[in-house]
PDB file of C-alpha atoms in Angstrom:
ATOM      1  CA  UNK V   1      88.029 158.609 210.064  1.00 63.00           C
ATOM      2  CA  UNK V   2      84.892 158.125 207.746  1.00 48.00           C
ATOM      3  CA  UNK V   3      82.296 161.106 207.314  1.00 42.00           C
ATOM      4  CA  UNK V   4      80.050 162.861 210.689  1.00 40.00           C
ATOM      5  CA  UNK V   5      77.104 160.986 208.733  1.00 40.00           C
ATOM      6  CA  UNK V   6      78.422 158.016 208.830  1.00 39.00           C
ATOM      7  CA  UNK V   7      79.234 157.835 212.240  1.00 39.00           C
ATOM      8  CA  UNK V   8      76.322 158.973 213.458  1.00 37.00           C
ATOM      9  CA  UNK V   9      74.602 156.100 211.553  1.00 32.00           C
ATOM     10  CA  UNK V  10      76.709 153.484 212.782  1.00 37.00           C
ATOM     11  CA  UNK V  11      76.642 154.638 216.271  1.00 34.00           C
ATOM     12  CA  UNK V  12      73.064 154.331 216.620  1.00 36.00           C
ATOM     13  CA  UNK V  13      73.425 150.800 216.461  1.00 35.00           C
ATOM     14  CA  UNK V  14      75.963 150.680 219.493  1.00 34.00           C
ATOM     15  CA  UNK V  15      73.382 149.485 221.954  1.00 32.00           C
ATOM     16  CA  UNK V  16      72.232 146.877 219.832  1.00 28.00           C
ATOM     17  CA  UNK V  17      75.335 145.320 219.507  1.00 31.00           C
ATOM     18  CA  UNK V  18      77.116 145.963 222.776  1.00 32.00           C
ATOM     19  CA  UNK V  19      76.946 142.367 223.998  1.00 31.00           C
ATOM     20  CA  UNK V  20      78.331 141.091 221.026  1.00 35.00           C
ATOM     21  CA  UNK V  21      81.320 143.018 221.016  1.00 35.00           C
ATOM     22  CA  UNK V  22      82.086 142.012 224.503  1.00 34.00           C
ATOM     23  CA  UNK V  23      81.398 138.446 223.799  1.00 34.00           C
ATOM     24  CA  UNK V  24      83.882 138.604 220.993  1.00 39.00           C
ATOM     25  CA  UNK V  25      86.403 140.507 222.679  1.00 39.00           C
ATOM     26  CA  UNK V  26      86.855 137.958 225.391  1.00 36.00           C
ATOM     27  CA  UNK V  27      86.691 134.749 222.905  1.00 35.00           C
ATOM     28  CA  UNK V  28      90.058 136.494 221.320  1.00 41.00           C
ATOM     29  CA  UNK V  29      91.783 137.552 224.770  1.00 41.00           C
ATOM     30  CA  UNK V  30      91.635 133.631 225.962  1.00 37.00           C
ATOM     31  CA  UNK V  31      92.496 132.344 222.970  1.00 43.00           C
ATOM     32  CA  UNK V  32      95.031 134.641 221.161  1.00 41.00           C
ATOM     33  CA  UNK V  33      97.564 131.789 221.471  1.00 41.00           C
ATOM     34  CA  UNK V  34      95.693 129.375 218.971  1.00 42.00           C
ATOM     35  CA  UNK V  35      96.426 132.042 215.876  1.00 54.00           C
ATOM     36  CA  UNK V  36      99.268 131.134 213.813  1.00 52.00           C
ATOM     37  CA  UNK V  37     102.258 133.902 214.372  1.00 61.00           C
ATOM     38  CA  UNK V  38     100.619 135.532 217.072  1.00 74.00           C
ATOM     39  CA  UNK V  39     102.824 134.803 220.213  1.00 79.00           C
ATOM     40  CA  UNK V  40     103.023 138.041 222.419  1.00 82.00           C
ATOM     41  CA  UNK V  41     101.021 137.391 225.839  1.00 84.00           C
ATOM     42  CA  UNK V  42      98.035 140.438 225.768  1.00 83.00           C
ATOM     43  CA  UNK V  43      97.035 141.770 229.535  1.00 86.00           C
ATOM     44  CA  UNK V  44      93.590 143.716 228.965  1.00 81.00           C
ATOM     45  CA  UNK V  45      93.851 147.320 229.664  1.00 86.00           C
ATOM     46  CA  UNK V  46      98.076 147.014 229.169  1.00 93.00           C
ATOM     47  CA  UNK V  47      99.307 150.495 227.892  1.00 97.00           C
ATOM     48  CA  UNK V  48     102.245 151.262 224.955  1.00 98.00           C
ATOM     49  CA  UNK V  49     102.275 154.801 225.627  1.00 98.00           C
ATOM     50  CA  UNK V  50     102.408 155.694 229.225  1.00 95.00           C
ATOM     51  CA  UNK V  51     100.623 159.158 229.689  1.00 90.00           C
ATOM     52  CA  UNK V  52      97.108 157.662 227.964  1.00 98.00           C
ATOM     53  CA  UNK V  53      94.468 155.946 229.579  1.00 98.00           C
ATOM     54  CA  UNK V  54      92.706 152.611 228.049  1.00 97.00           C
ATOM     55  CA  UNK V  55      89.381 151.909 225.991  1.00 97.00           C
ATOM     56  CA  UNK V  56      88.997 148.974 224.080  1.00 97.00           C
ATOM     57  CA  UNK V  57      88.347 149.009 220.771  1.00 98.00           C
ATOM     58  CA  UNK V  58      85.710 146.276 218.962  1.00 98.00           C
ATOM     59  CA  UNK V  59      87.734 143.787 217.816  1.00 97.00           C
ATOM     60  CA  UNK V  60      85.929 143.701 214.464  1.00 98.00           C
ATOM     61  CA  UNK V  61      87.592 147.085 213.811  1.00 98.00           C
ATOM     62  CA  UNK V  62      91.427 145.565 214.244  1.00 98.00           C
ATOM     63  CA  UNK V  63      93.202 142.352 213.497  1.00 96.00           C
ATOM     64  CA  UNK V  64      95.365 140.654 215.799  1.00 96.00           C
ATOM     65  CA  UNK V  65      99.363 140.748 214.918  1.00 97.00           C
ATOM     66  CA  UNK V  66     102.541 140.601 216.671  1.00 96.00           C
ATOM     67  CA  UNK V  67     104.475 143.853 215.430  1.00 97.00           C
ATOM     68  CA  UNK V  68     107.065 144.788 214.774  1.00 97.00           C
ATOM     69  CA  UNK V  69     108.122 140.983 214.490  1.00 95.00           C
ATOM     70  CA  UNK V  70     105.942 140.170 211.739  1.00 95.00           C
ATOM     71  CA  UNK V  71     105.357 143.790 210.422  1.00 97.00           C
ATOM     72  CA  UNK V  72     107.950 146.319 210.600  1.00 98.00           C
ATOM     73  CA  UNK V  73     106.059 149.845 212.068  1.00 98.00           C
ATOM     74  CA  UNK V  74     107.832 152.529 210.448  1.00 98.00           C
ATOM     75  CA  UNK V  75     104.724 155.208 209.863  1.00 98.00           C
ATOM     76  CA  UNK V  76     102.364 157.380 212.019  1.00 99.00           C
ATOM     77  CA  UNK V  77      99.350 158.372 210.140  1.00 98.00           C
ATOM     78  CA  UNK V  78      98.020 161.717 211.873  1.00 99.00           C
ATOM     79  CA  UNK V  79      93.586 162.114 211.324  1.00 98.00           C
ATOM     80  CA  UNK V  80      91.385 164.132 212.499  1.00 98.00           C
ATOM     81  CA  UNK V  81      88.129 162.586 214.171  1.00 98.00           C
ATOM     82  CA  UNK V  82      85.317 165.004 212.211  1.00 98.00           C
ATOM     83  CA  UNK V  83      83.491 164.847 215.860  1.00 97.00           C
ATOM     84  CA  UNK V  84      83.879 164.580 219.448  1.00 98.00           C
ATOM     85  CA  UNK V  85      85.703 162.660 221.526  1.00 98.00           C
ATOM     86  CA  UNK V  86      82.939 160.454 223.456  1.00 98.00           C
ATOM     87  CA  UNK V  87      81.171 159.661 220.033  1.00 98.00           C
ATOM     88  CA  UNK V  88      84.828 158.606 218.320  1.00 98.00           C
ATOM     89  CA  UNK V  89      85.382 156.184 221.482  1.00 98.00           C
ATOM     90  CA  UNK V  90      81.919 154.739 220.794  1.00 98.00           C
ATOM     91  CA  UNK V  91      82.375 154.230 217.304  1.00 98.00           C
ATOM     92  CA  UNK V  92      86.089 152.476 217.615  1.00 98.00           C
ATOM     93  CA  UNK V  93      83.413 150.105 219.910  1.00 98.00           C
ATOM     94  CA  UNK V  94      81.213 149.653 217.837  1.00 98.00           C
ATOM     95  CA  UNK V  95      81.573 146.638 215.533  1.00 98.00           C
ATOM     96  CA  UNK V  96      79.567 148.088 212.377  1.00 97.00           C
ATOM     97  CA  UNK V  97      81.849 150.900 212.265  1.00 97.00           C
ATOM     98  CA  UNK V  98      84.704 148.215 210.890  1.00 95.00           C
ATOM     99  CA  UNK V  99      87.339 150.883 211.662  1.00 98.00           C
ATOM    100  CA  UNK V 100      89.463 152.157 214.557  1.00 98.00           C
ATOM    101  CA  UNK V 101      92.979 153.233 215.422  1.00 98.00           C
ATOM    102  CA  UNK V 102      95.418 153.095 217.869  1.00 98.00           C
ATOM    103  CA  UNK V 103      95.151 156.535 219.906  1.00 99.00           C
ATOM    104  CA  UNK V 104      93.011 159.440 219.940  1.00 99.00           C
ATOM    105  CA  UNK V 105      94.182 162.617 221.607  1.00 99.00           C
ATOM    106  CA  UNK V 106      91.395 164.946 223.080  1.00 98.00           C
ATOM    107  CA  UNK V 107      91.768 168.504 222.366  1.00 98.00           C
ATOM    108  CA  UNK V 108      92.828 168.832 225.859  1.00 98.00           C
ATOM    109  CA  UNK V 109      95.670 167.031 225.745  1.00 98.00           C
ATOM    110  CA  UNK V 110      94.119 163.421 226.942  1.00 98.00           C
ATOM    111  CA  UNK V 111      95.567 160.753 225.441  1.00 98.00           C
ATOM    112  CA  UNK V 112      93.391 157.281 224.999  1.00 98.00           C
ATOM    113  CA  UNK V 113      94.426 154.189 223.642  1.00 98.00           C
ATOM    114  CA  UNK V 114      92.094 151.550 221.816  1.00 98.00           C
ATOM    115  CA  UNK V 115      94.294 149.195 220.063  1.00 98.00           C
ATOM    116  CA  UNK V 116      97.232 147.664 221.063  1.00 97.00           C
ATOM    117  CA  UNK V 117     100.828 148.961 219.165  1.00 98.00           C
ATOM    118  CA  UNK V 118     101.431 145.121 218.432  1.00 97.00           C
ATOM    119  CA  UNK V 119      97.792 144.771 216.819  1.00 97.00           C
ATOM    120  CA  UNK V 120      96.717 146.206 213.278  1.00 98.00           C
ATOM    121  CA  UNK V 121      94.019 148.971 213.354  1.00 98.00           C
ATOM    122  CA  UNK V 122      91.568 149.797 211.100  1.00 98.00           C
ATOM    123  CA  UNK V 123      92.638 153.379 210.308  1.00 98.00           C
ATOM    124  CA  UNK V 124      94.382 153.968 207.103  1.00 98.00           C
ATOM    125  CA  UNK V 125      92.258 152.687 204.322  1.00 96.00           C
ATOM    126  CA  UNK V 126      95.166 150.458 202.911  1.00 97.00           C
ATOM    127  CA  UNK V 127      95.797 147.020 204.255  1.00 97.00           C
ATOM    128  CA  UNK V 128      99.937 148.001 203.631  1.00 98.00           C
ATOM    129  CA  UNK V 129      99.878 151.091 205.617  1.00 98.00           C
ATOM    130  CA  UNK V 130      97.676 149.883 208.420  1.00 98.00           C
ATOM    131  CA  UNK V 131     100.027 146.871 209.163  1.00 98.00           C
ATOM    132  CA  UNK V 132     102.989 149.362 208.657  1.00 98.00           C
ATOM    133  CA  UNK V 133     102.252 151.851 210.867  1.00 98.00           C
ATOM    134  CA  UNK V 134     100.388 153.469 214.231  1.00 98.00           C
ATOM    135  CA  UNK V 135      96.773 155.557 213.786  1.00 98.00           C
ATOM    136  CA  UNK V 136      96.294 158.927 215.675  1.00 99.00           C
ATOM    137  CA  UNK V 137      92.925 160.378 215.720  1.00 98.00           C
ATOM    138  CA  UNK V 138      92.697 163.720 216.896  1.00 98.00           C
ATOM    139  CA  UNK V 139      89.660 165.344 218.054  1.00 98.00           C
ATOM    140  CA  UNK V 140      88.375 168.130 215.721  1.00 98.00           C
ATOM    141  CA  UNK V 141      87.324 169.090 212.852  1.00 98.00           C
ATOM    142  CA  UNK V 142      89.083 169.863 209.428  1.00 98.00           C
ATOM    143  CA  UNK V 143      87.584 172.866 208.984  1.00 98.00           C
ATOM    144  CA  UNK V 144      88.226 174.478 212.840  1.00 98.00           C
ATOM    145  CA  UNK V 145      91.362 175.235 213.210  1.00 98.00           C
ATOM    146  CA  UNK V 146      90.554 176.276 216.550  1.00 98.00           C
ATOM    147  CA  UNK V 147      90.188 172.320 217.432  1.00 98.00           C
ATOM    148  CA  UNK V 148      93.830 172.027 217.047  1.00 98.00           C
ATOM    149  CA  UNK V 149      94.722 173.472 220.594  1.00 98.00           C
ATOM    150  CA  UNK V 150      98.408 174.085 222.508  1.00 98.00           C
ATOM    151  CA  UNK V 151      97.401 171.109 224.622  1.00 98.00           C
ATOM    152  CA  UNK V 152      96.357 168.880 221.705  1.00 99.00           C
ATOM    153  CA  UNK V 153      99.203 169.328 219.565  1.00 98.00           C
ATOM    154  CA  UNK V 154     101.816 168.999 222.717  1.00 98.00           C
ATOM    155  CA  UNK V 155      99.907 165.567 224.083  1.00 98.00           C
ATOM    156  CA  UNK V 156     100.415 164.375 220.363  1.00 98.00           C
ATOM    157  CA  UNK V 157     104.112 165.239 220.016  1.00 98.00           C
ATOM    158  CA  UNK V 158     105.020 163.493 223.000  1.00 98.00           C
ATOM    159  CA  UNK V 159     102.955 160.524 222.094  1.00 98.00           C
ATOM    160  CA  UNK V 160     104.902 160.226 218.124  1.00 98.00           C
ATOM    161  CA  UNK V 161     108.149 161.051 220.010  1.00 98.00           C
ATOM    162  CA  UNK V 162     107.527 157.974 222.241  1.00 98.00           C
ATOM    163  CA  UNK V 163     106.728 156.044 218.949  1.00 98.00           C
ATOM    164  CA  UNK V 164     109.178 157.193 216.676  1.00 98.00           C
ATOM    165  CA  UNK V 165     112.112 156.686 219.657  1.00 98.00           C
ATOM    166  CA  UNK V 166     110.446 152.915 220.406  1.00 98.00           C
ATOM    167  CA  UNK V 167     110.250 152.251 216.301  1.00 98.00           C
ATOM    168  CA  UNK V 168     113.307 153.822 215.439  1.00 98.00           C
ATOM    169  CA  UNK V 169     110.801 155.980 212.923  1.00 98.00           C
ATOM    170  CA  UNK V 170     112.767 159.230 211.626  1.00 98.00           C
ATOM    171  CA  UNK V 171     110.465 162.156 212.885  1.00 98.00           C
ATOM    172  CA  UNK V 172     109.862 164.130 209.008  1.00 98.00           C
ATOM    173  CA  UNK V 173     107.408 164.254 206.517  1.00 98.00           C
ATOM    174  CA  UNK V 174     107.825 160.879 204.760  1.00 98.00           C
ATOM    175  CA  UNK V 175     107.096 158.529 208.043  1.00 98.00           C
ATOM    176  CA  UNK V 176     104.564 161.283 209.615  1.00 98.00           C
ATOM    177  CA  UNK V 177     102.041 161.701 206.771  1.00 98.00           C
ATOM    178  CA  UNK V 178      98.065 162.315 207.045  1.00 98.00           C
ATOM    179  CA  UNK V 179      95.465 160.179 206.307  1.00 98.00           C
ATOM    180  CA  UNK V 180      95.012 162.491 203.221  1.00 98.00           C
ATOM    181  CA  UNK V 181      98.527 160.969 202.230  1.00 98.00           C
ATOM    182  CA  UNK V 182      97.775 157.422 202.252  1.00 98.00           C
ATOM    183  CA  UNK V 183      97.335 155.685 198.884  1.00 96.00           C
ATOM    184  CA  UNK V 184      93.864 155.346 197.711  1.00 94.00           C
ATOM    185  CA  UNK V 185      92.610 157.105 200.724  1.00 91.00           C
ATOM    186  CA  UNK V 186      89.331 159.385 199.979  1.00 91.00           C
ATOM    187  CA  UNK V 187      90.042 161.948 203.127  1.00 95.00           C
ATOM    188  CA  UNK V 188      90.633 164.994 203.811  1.00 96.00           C
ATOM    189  CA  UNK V 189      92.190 164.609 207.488  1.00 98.00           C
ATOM    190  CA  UNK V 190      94.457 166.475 208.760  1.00 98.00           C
ATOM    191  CA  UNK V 191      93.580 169.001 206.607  1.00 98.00           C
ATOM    192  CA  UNK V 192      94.929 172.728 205.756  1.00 98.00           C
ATOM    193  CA  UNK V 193      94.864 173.673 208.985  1.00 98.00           C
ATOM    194  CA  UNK V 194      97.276 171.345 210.445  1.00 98.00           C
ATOM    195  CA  UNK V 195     100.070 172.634 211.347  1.00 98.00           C
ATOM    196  CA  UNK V 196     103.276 170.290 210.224  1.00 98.00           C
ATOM    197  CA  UNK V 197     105.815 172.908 210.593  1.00 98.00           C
ATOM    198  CA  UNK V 198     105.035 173.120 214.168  1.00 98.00           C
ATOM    199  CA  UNK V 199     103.979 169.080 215.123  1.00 98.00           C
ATOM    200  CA  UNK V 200     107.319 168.172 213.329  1.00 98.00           C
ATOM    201  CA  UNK V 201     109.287 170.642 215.291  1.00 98.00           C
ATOM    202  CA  UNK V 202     107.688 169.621 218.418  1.00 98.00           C
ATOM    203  CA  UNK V 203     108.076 165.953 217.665  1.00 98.00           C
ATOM    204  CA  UNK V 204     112.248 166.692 216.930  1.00 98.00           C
ATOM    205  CA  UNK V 205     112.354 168.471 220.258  1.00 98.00           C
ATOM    206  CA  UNK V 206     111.086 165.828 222.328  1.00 98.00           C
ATOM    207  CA  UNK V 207     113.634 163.690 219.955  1.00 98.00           C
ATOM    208  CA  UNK V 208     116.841 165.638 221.057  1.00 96.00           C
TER     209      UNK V 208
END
């Protein structure tokens, strides 16, 4: 996710733009069937991953798709949030912001969802890796590795063990990569502090 700055700039204009987002999120539920290769039925509030909850995202911060039929998934991108929970959910609804991604795991171990598995998000920087693969935010910040709790790292094991079993995704460094990773990304998320070694070793046990 972009910089605390920038957040907090683009969230202040939340309010202003509230109606439109809602306007233009139910002109795309009804008529989803009129896009060329989209042809899975959408039910608002429908879940992929069954221990999260469900907050839509703006749909100027996704694009509609109909994966992995006409993109193969075969990546999770792991980022960090760079601020709270509440304000990340308000910015993924927040038109301006032009960004989102799929999940974002509180550091208590709540899962929510925003965007649809069969949709693209907004997350990775790279038009290639966001149709190729599934964004998890996680609440925190780079620099505190105390944000990276027992309960936060467990919720987001099971959650890329569920996606990595429904993909077919091999659970190891080359199809689990941070946003850091991505090409021609300029973040620094997960950051030093993240521990792979132990969020791959979780991921394989849930695996087994």
């Amino acid at each position: 996710m972009g910089s605390r700055g920038r957040r907090a700039f683009l969230i202040g204009g939340l309010g202003v733009v509230a109606a439109g987002a809602v306007a233009g999120r139910d002109s795309i539920a009804r008529g989803w069937w009129l896009l060329p290769g989209v042809r899975k039925p959408r039910q608002e509030g429908a879940l992929d991953h069954a221990g999260a909850s469900w907050s839509a995202a703006s749909p100027a911060n996704w694009r509609l798709a109909d994966r992995p039929d006409d993109y193969r998934v075969d990546r999770i991108v792991i980022h960090v949030t760079q601020g709270d929970f509440a304000s990340s959910v308000e910015a993924f609804q927040n038109p301006w912001h032009k960004a989102s991604a799929h999940y974002i795991v509180r550091q208590d171990g709540h899962v929510e969802q925003m965007v649809r598995e069969l949709d693209v998000a907004f997350h990775a920087g790279n038009r290639s890796m966001n149709e190729r693969s599934i964004g998890i935010e996680h609440e925190g910040f780079v620099t505190r590795p105390q944000d990276f709790t027992d309960a936060l790292y467990a919720a987001s094991a099971r959650l890329a063990a569920d996606i990595c079993r429904r993909y077919g995704i091999p659970a190891d460094r080359k199809h689990l990569l941070g946003h850091s990773e991505v090409p021609g990304a300029d973040h620094t998320d997960p950051g030093q502090h993240w521990d792979w070694d132990r969020y791959l070793r979780l991921v394989g046990e849930l695996l087994r």
